[in-house]
Structures are given as C-alpha cells and as structure tokens.
Short mmCIF file of C-alpha atoms in Angstrom, two decimals:
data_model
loop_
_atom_site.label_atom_id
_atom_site.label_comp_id
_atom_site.label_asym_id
_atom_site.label_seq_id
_atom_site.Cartn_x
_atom_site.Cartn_y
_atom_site.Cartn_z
CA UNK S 1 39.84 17.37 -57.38
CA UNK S 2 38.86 21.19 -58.49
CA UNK S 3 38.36 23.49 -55.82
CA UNK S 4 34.17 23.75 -56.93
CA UNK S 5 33.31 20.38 -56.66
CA UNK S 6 35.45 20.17 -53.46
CA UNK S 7 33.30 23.53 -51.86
CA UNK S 8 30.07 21.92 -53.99
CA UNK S 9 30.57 18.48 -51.74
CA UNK S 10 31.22 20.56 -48.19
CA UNK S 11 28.22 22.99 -49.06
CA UNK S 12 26.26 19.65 -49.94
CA UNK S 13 27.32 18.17 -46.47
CA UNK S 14 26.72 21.37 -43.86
CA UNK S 15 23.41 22.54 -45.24
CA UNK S 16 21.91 18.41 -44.82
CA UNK S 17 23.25 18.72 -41.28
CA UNK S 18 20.46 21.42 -41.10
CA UNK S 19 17.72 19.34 -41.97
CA UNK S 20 16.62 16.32 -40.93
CA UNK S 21 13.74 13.90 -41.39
CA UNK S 22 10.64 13.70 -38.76
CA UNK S 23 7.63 12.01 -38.99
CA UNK S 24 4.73 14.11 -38.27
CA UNK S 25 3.69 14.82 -34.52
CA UNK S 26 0.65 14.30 -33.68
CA UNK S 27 -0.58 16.49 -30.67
CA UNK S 28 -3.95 15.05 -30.41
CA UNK S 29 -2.51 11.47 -28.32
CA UNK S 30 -2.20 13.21 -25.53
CA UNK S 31 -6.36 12.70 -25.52
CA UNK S 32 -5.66 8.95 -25.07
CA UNK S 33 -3.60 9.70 -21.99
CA UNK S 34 -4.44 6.56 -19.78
CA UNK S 35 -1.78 6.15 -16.47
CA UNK S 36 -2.40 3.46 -13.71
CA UNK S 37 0.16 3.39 -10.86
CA UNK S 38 0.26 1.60 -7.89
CA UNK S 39 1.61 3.16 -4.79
CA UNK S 40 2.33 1.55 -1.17
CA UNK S 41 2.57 2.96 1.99
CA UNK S 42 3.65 1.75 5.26
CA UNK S 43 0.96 1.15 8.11
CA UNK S 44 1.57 -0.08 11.30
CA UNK S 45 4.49 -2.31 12.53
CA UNK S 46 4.55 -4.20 15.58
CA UNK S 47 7.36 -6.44 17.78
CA UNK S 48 6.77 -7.56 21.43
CA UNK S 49 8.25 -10.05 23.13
CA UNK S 50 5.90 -11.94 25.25
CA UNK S 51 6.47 -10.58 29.28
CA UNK S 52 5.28 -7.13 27.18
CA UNK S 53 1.47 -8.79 27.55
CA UNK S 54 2.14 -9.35 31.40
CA UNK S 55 1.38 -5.39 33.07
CA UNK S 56 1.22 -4.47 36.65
CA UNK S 57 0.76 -7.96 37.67
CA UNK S 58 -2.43 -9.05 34.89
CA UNK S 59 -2.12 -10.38 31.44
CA UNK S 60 -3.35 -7.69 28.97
CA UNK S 61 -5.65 -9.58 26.52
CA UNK S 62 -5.91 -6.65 24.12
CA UNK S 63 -3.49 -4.19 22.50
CA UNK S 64 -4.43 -1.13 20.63
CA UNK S 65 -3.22 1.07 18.08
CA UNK S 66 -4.18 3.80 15.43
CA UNK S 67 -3.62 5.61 12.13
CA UNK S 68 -4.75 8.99 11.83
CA UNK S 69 -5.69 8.43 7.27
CA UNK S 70 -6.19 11.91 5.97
CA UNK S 71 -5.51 10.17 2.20
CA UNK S 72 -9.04 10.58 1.21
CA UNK S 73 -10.11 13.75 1.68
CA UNK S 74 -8.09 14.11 -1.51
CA UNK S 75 -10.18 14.49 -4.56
CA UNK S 76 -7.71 12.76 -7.24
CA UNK S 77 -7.49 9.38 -4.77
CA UNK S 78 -11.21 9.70 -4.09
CA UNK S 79 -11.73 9.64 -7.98
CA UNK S 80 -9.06 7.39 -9.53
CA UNK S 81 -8.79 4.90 -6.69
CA UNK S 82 -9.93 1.17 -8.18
CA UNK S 83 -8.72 -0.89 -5.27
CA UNK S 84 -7.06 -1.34 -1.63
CA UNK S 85 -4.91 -4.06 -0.74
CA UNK S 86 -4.25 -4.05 2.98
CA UNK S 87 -1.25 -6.42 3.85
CA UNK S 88 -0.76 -7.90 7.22
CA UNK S 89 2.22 -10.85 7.73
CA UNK S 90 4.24 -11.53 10.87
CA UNK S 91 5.36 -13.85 13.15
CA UNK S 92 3.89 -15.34 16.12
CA UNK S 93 6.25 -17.73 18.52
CA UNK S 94 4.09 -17.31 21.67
CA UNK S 95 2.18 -20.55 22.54
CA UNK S 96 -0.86 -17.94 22.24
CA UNK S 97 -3.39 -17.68 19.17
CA UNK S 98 -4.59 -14.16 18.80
CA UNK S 99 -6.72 -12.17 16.31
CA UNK S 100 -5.45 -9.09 15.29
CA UNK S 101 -8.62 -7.09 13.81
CA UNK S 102 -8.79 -3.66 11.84
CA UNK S 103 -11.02 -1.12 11.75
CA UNK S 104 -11.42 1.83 9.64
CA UNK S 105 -13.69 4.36 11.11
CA UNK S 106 -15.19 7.62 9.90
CA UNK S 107 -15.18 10.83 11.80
CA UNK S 108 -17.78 9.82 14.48
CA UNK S 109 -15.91 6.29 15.31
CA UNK S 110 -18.38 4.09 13.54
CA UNK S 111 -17.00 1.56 11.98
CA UNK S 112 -16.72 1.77 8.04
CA UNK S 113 -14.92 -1.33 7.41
CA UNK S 114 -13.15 -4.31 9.51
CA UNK S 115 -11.28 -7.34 9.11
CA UNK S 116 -9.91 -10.06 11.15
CA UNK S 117 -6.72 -11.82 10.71
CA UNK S 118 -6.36 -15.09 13.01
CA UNK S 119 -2.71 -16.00 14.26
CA UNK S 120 -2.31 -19.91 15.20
CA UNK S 121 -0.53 -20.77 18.53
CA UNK S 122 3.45 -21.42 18.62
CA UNK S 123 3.28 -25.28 19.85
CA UNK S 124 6.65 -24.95 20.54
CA UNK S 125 7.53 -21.57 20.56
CA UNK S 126 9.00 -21.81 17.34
CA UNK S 127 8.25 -18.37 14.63
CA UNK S 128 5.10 -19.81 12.77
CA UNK S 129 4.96 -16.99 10.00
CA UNK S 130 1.63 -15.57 8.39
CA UNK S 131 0.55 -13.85 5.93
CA UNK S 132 -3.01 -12.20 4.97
CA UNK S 133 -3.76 -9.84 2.06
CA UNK S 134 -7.32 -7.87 2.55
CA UNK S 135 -8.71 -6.91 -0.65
CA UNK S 136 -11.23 -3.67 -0.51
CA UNK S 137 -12.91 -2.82 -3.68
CA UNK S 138 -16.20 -2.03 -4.73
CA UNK S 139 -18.66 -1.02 -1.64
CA UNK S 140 -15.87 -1.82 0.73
CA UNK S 141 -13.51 0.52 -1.38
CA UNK S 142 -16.22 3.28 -1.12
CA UNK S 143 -17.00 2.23 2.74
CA UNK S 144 -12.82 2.47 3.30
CA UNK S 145 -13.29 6.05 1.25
CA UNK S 146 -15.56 7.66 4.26
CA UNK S 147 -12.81 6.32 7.08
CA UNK S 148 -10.19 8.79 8.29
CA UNK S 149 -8.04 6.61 11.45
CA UNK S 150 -7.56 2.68 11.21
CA UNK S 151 -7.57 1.27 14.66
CA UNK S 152 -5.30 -1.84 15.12
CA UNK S 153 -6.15 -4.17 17.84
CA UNK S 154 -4.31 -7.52 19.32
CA UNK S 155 -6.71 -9.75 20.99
CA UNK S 156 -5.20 -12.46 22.86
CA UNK S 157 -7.04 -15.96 22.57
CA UNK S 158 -7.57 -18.20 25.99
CA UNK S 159 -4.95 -20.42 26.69
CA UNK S 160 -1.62 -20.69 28.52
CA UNK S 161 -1.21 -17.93 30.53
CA UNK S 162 1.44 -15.44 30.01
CA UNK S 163 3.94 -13.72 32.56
CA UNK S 164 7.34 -12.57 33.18
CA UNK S 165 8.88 -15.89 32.05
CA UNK S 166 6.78 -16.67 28.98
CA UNK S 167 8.94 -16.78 25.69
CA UNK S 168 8.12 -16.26 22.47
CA UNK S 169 7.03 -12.95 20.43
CA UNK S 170 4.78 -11.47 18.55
CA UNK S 171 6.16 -9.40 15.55
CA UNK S 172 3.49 -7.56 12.79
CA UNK S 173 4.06 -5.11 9.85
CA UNK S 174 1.02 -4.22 7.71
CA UNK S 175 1.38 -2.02 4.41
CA UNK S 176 -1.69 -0.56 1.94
CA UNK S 177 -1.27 -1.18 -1.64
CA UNK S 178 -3.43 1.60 -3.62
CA UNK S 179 -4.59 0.78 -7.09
CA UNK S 180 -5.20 3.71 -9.20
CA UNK S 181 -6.41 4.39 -12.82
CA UNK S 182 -6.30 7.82 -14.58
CA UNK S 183 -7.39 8.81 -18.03
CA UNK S 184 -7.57 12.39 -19.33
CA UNK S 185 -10.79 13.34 -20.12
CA UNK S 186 -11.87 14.43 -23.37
#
C-alpha cells in the first residue's frame, strides 16, 4: 500500500476521533424539574420490662416522654411537605392493655394534633405484636406544621396489678415518614 493512502487512512482516522455526534441539548428541561423524596426519621423508642411500672412501692399508670421538633420552622419542609406518616409498632407481653397517645403541641403546649394507639392485653404473657400507621395530611398536616415537641405518653389500662414479680414487657419504636414534592418554578 503507498505511503499517501496509508497517511490519507491515519489522517482520516485521528481527525474523526475529534468529532463526534451529539444530539442537541436542550437547557430549557431543567424548567420541568419535578423531585419527590421521601425521608424517615427516627422518633421515640421504648423497652421496659414490667417491675419498671412498679416505683417506690405504687404502680405508675402513666409514662411520659418528648421530642423537642424544630423540622418546621424550615421554609422548604413547610412548603413542599404533602404528607406525614407517623409509625408506631411494638410489642406488648404484659397481661396489661394500655394506650399509648401522641401529642404534638405548639409553643404554648396546646395541643395541635393527637392520636391514640390501643395495645391489647398479653393473656398469657406471650409478645402480641402491633402495628399502627397515623396518616397526617391536609388540616392535620398544617395543624402538625404549627407543633414544635411531640409528647409520648403510656397509659396503663385497669386490670391485674403490676409489681416486682409481674412478667412481661412493653417494647415501642415509632418513626415519621415525610412526603415531599418539589417542582422548580417557572
């Protein structure tokens, strides 16, 4: 093969490596930007066995518990927030029903938005698992958007008493699930 066609072929070859084919961008999608994560974050988790309800001497019918929630305040949440799961599941093996009730309350302690979640009795002291998903949106989602501190409280129900020797536990673990949609605006 002559030398020309030889340095015709090679010149051929590194001058396509320069160029390449592209279709054309268009910059204006970014208009249509539309994102809509979900995030979760822990709450409050729980675990007592049952002499832990039996203090200096008395049964304690209640337990109590809070979350300082500081999440709102924040402009972006406030504005792209669609929804609130709040997820409560456990196990209860004390021969005890209790409620366990949460309340999200503004910066004066009223009370913004509450739900109860009622635990059956152990017969047996065997784990009887639950599960309860609140769903806030709407009015409750803008009600849960003025609260700042969840309070978490374990009401005992009447029934056998407890003390030292009871058995059985109590064990809870609550998450939020945040629902968010964002679209650039135009």
């Amino acid at each position: 093969m002559p030398k020309y066609i030889l340095y015709s072929l090679l010149f051929l070859l590194a001058s396509s490596s320069f160029m390449g084919c592209t279709k054309p961008v268009d910059f204006n999608q970014i208009d249509d930007f539309e994102v809509s994560p979900v995030l979760e974050a822990s709450l409050i988790f729980f675990d007592a066995q049952a002499p832990d309800f039996f203090v200096g001497g008395a049964e304690a019918a209640t337990v109590e518990d809070f979350v300082n929630l500081d999440v709102f305040q924040d402009s972006f949440i406030n504005d792209n927030l669609l929804r609130t799961d709040i997820v409560v599941k456990g196990v209860n093996s004390i021969q005890r029903g209790y409620n366990f009730k949460v309340d999200f309350l503004n910066d004066l302690g009223q009370s913004q938005y509450s739900f109860i979640v009622e635990v059956e009795a152990s017969p047996m002291t065997n784990e009887i698992p639950f599960e309860h998903t609140e769903r806030i949106e709407g009015v409750g989602l803008e009600a849960l958007k003025r609260s700042n501190k969840i309070v978490f409280t374990l009401i005992m129900l009447p029934g056998i008493p407890i003390d030292t020797g009871t058995l059985g536990r109590v064990h809870l673990e609550s998450k939020a699930v945040f629902y968010f949609n964002y679209q650039k605006e135009r």
